[in-house]
C-alpha cells in the first residue's frame, strides 16, 4: 500500500464519505487541534461545519471554551441578542474571541439562523477554568434563581459564603495549593448546598421549559464541577495536577454528553482533550497523564463519537523530517488531506515521532494512530499565535 492510498482530498464529499464509513452516525464529531490559533485550521474547520450543516443535518457547534460564557454566543446566534463585537469579547475564554476564524464562524451562524427556521446552536464545552478556576458564583446563583422554594439557604447566605470572587480565582493556586480556598469551611458548606440544589432540580425538572432546563442543568453540573475542582486545588499530593487535568476533562465530557442531546454536533478542541487514548503532557517539571474528554465521551457514546485529529506538515519555519508521519504525509498531492489513520497505522507500524521547539504544538504520536478515526492533515500552515 502506498501512503497516497490512505488519503483523499479534504472536502465536503470526503467528510460525507467519512461519516458514511462509520459503524453508526456520529452524534459528536470531534475535530482536534494539534495547536491552538492556527488560522488555516480554523478556516478548514469552518468549511467542514458549513458542509455538515448544509448536507449532513448538523445543527450544533461546540468549542473548547467556557461553557457559561458560551451562553452569550448562543443567545446571539439564535436570537440576535447583542452585537458581534460584544459577543466576541464576552462569549469566549482563553482569548478565543480574538481569533478571526471564530469571529467568522459566529457571523456565519447568525446569518444562517436569520434565513432558516431550524436554528443552529453554539456551545462552549470547557469549564470556567484553566489550571486555576473561576468563582462558582454564576453557576450556583443561576441554578438557585431557577428553583422554587423552600430552598436550603437564603440568597444572602450564598453571597456571604461565596465572598469576593478574587479569592476563588487566584492564579497562584496553580503552583501553591496553600492559597486555595477549596477546602475552607465556606467552600465545603457550598458543596453541600450545591448538592441539595442539584437534587432539588431533579424534583422540579417537569415544571421548567426546555430553555430553563438546559440552563439549570448546565449551572448545576458547572457549580458541582467547580467546587470539586477547587477542593482538589488545595490537595498537596504528587498527583494533584494530573487529578486537576482529569477533573477538567470530566467536566468537558459531561458538557459534551448534554450537547449530544441536541443532535449531531461538530466539536472543536485540542487533540489532547478529544482523543480516545490517554493524554500526556509536560507541565513544568511534572509529566501529567489523564483520560481526556474524548476518551470519557467515547466510553459513554461508543460508535456515536468519532474523532478526527489534526496534524501539520510545515508549520511556520518548522519542516518535519522525512522519516516522520508528518514528513511522509507532506508528499501527498493535496494541500488539505483526510487520512484513513487505521490503514496508515498498518502501513507505518514503527515510525519515530516528530520533535519541535514549539511548546504549544503537539506533533502526532504514532502510537495513537489506531485509536484515531481519521486525520485532517494540512501540508503547510503559517503558524499559530503565542498560546
XYZ file of C-alpha atoms in Angstrom:
387
model
C 0.000 0.000 0.000
C 1.284 3.460 -0.913
C 0.768 6.252 1.594
C -1.336 8.081 -1.004
C -3.805 5.173 -0.874
C -4.625 6.067 2.745
C -5.730 9.622 1.934
C -8.073 11.712 -0.166
C -8.643 15.458 -0.594
C -10.276 17.104 2.399
C -13.547 18.431 1.000
C -17.278 18.114 1.513
C -17.665 14.771 -0.278
C -14.705 13.446 1.692
C -16.296 14.407 5.004
C -19.609 12.840 3.961
C -17.824 9.663 2.879
C -16.073 9.529 6.257
C -19.418 9.783 8.073
C -20.899 7.019 5.931
C -17.905 4.795 6.703
C -18.594 4.857 10.433
C -20.367 1.934 12.116
C -23.030 4.404 13.329
C -23.841 8.008 12.507
C -21.835 10.114 15.000
C -23.761 12.292 17.410
C -20.498 14.083 18.145
C -17.771 14.550 15.543
C -14.593 15.740 17.224
C -12.122 17.788 15.191
C -8.889 18.142 17.113
C -6.271 20.861 17.150
C -2.591 19.990 17.232
C -2.047 23.650 18.117
C -4.390 26.455 19.068
C -4.730 29.593 16.899
C -3.583 28.132 13.565
C -5.581 30.236 11.100
C -5.527 27.695 8.276
C -7.038 25.023 10.527
C -9.721 27.467 11.652
C -10.660 28.134 8.041
C -10.813 24.388 7.298
C -12.955 23.849 10.400
C -15.432 26.478 9.260
C -15.686 24.873 5.804
C -16.270 21.460 7.406
C -19.007 22.829 9.661
C -20.764 24.594 6.799
C -20.785 21.327 4.845
C -22.106 19.395 7.843
C -24.923 21.908 8.291
C -25.893 22.146 4.637
C -25.525 18.471 3.681
C -25.495 16.296 6.815
C -28.116 17.863 9.077
C -25.745 19.104 11.777
C -27.213 21.876 13.917
C -24.712 22.436 16.738
C -21.138 23.592 17.132
C -19.137 23.165 20.347
C -15.751 24.674 21.107
C -13.177 24.306 23.886
C -14.250 27.481 25.672
C -16.039 28.423 28.906
C -19.485 26.795 28.877
C -21.108 29.694 30.752
C -19.569 32.371 28.553
C -20.785 30.353 25.561
C -24.365 31.163 26.553
C -23.695 34.722 25.365
C -22.727 33.434 21.914
C -25.671 31.041 21.732
C -28.111 33.840 22.565
C -26.591 35.925 19.772
C -26.652 33.259 17.069
C -30.169 32.068 17.959
C -31.921 35.385 18.708
C -29.584 38.172 17.593
C -29.196 39.455 21.156
C -26.175 41.758 21.479
C -23.604 42.789 18.891
C -20.906 40.711 17.250
C -18.115 42.787 18.820
C -19.591 42.409 22.296
C -20.213 38.689 21.855
C -16.650 38.019 20.742
C -15.368 39.868 23.808
C -17.696 38.347 26.416
C -18.585 34.975 24.917
C -15.194 33.207 24.807
C -12.478 32.253 27.250
C -8.766 31.625 26.600
C -8.604 34.616 24.188
C -10.526 32.550 21.606
C -12.774 35.527 20.906
C -9.823 37.292 19.285
C -9.332 34.529 16.694
C -10.620 35.579 13.251
C -11.856 32.043 12.472
C -14.162 32.132 15.491
C -15.491 35.561 14.580
C -16.269 34.398 11.046
C -17.968 31.266 12.352
C -20.218 33.204 14.740
C -21.061 35.704 11.994
C -21.978 32.883 9.602
C -24.080 31.042 12.193
C -26.077 34.194 12.927
C -26.622 34.881 9.217
C -27.720 31.275 8.673
C -30.240 31.474 11.524
C -31.756 34.654 10.110
C -32.732 32.705 6.981
C -33.717 29.314 8.435
C -36.351 28.069 10.870
C -34.184 25.206 12.191
C -31.699 27.157 14.292
C -28.018 26.438 14.757
C -26.787 26.259 18.348
C -23.433 27.290 19.798
C -21.877 25.714 22.905
C -18.735 26.085 24.945
C -17.795 22.740 26.455
C -14.899 23.696 28.751
C -15.439 24.608 32.377
C -14.834 28.150 33.663
C -11.223 27.258 34.395
C -7.700 26.715 33.139
C -5.378 25.175 35.734
C -6.860 27.707 38.132
C -10.622 28.098 38.351
C -13.233 30.838 38.459
C -15.666 31.591 41.244
C -18.710 29.292 41.243
C -20.947 32.333 41.806
C -22.590 32.498 38.374
C -23.324 28.775 38.314
C -24.672 28.492 41.875
C -26.777 31.643 41.804
C -28.018 30.862 38.293
C -29.264 27.476 39.496
C -30.684 28.950 42.703
C -32.728 31.534 40.806
C -34.372 28.888 38.601
C -35.666 26.838 41.546
C -38.790 27.168 43.653
C -38.666 27.119 47.443
C -38.235 26.025 50.054
C -34.503 26.248 49.302
C -31.647 25.049 51.529
C -30.438 28.589 52.290
C -31.134 32.218 51.501
C -29.516 34.048 48.612
C -27.838 36.302 51.181
C -26.215 33.246 52.745
C -24.911 32.223 49.338
C -23.398 35.668 48.876
C -21.686 35.508 52.269
C -20.246 32.039 51.625
C -19.021 32.982 48.155
C -17.417 36.232 49.294
C -15.249 38.208 46.848
C -14.684 36.439 43.535
C -10.943 37.115 43.569
C -10.404 34.743 46.477
C -11.535 31.936 44.159
C -9.662 32.980 41.002
C -6.125 33.387 42.389
C -3.835 32.067 39.635
C -1.076 31.459 42.196
C -3.028 28.450 43.442
C -1.805 26.536 40.379
C 1.600 26.022 41.992
C 0.728 26.796 45.627
C -2.157 24.714 46.994
C -1.973 26.515 50.340
C -3.534 29.554 48.650
C -6.617 27.633 47.543
C -9.962 28.348 49.175
C -11.225 24.938 48.073
C -11.146 23.210 51.487
C -12.261 26.143 53.604
C -15.370 25.860 55.747
C -17.223 28.180 53.336
C -16.307 26.075 50.305
C -17.280 22.802 51.976
C -20.643 24.229 53.015
C -21.204 25.469 49.458
C -20.563 21.926 48.179
C -23.310 20.581 50.431
C -25.710 23.352 49.463
C -25.000 22.775 45.768
C -25.653 19.065 46.187
C -29.044 19.925 47.733
C -29.826 22.378 44.927
C -28.986 19.806 42.222
C -31.141 17.208 43.963
C -33.959 19.745 44.193
C -33.594 20.500 40.498
C -34.311 16.852 39.692
C -37.611 17.145 41.556
C -38.560 20.301 39.648
C -37.485 19.491 36.088
C -41.080 18.908 34.887
C -42.133 22.479 35.668
C -39.269 24.060 33.669
C -39.443 24.714 29.941
C -36.700 23.344 27.659
C -34.639 26.557 27.787
C -34.639 26.743 31.587
C -33.984 23.007 31.949
C -30.884 23.342 29.779
C -29.671 26.347 31.749
C -30.412 24.831 35.155
C -28.696 21.521 34.429
C -25.693 23.378 32.971
C -25.479 25.551 36.086
C -25.810 22.501 38.319
C -23.046 20.424 36.763
C -20.794 23.500 36.459
C -21.238 24.500 40.102
C -20.627 20.919 41.222
C -17.580 20.562 38.983
C -16.051 23.899 40.012
C -16.401 23.237 43.736
C -14.912 19.771 43.297
C -12.062 21.288 41.272
C -11.389 23.933 43.931
C -11.373 21.203 46.595
C -8.611 19.344 44.778
C -6.662 22.540 44.082
C -5.949 22.532 47.804
C -4.518 18.998 47.593
C -0.784 18.545 48.243
C -0.245 15.061 46.796
C 2.173 14.388 43.887
C -0.736 13.575 41.549
C -2.508 16.871 42.241
C -2.125 18.458 38.781
C -2.888 15.233 36.911
C -6.046 14.931 39.003
C -6.998 18.517 38.142
C -6.464 17.748 34.438
C -8.727 14.723 34.748
C -11.423 16.674 36.602
C -11.371 19.398 33.948
C -11.848 16.856 31.180
C -14.588 15.106 33.129
C -16.447 18.441 33.188
C -15.885 18.764 29.434
C -17.224 15.251 28.876
C -20.358 15.954 30.911
C -21.000 19.026 28.782
C -20.428 17.042 25.587
C -22.963 14.408 26.599
C -25.502 17.158 27.203
C -24.697 18.736 23.823
C -25.229 15.373 22.134
C -28.816 15.533 23.361
C -29.407 18.392 20.897
C -28.482 16.258 17.882
C -25.325 15.894 15.766
C -22.628 18.441 16.661
C -19.130 19.305 15.471
C -16.817 19.547 18.486
C -13.602 21.559 18.149
C -10.842 21.416 20.738
C -7.286 20.294 21.328
C -6.268 16.794 20.255
C -5.277 16.076 23.866
C -8.840 16.696 25.026
C -10.664 14.923 22.183
C -8.528 11.823 21.546
C -9.618 8.352 22.671
C -6.198 7.375 24.003
C -4.811 8.510 27.346
C -3.409 12.047 27.233
C 0.010 13.113 28.471
C 1.975 16.351 28.554
C 4.787 18.097 30.385
C 3.874 20.756 32.937
C 6.974 22.392 34.367
C 8.935 19.569 35.997
C 5.869 17.303 36.007
C 4.627 14.781 33.465
C 0.846 14.696 33.522
C -1.335 11.859 32.299
C -5.105 11.546 32.373
C -8.113 10.328 30.399
C -9.441 13.206 28.318
C -12.955 14.287 27.433
C -12.925 12.338 24.165
C -11.939 9.111 25.892
C -14.659 9.567 28.515
C -17.259 10.534 25.910
C -16.394 7.540 23.724
C -16.913 5.290 26.750
C -20.469 6.614 27.031
C -21.370 7.039 23.345
C -19.340 4.264 21.731
C -19.534 4.492 17.946
C -21.719 7.588 18.214
C -18.500 9.510 18.919
C -15.938 9.952 16.125
C -12.598 11.734 16.287
C -10.620 13.452 13.555
C -7.205 14.549 14.798
C -5.238 17.254 13.018
C -1.568 17.466 12.105
C 0.615 19.808 10.088
C 3.439 19.430 7.648
C 5.441 22.650 7.550
C 4.297 24.888 10.404
C 5.836 28.318 10.101
C 9.545 27.644 9.585
C 9.399 24.157 11.085
C 9.550 21.428 8.419
C 9.062 17.811 9.540
C 11.838 15.250 8.934
C 11.055 12.905 6.060
C 11.028 9.838 8.323
C 8.166 11.107 10.492
C 4.493 10.625 9.687
C 4.097 14.362 9.082
C 7.115 14.296 6.780
C 5.746 11.399 4.730
C 2.242 12.892 4.552
C 3.791 16.109 3.225
C 4.381 14.232 -0.036
C 0.621 13.955 -0.617
C -0.544 15.945 -3.662
C -3.236 17.904 -1.790
C -2.821 20.951 0.462
C -5.501 19.579 2.800
C -5.999 15.830 3.157
C -8.294 13.459 5.017
C -6.267 10.409 6.039
C -7.525 6.935 6.936
C -5.473 6.540 10.113
C -6.217 2.859 10.895
C -4.810 1.936 7.468
C -1.936 4.384 7.973
C -1.128 2.634 11.267
C -0.906 -0.690 9.409
C 1.351 0.847 6.768
C 3.672 2.582 9.271
C 3.824 0.354 12.356
C 7.070 1.822 13.718
C 7.615 5.487 12.963
C 9.526 7.964 15.141
C 7.537 10.928 16.451
C 8.265 14.423 15.230
C 10.018 16.753 17.651
C 9.585 20.526 17.795
C 10.772 23.546 19.753
C 7.244 24.994 19.681
C 5.917 24.103 23.146
C 2.349 24.878 22.020
C 2.433 22.383 19.123
C 1.790 18.716 19.872
C 3.024 16.574 16.954
C 1.196 13.402 16.034
C 2.026 10.467 18.309
C 2.376 7.386 16.070
C 1.297 5.190 18.995
C -2.166 6.784 18.892
C -2.893 6.203 15.198
C -5.023 3.089 15.654
C -7.367 4.926 18.051
C -7.884 7.914 15.724
C -10.777 7.592 13.274
C -9.269 9.953 10.729
C -6.645 12.650 10.334
C -7.043 16.157 8.945
C -3.611 16.943 7.515
C -2.583 20.428 6.390
C 0.559 20.342 4.284
C 1.518 23.887 5.215
C 0.389 26.452 7.776
C 1.836 29.861 8.539
C 1.841 29.016 12.228
C -0.066 29.872 15.353
C -0.066 32.915 17.540
C 1.519 32.566 21.008
C -0.573 30.222 23.142
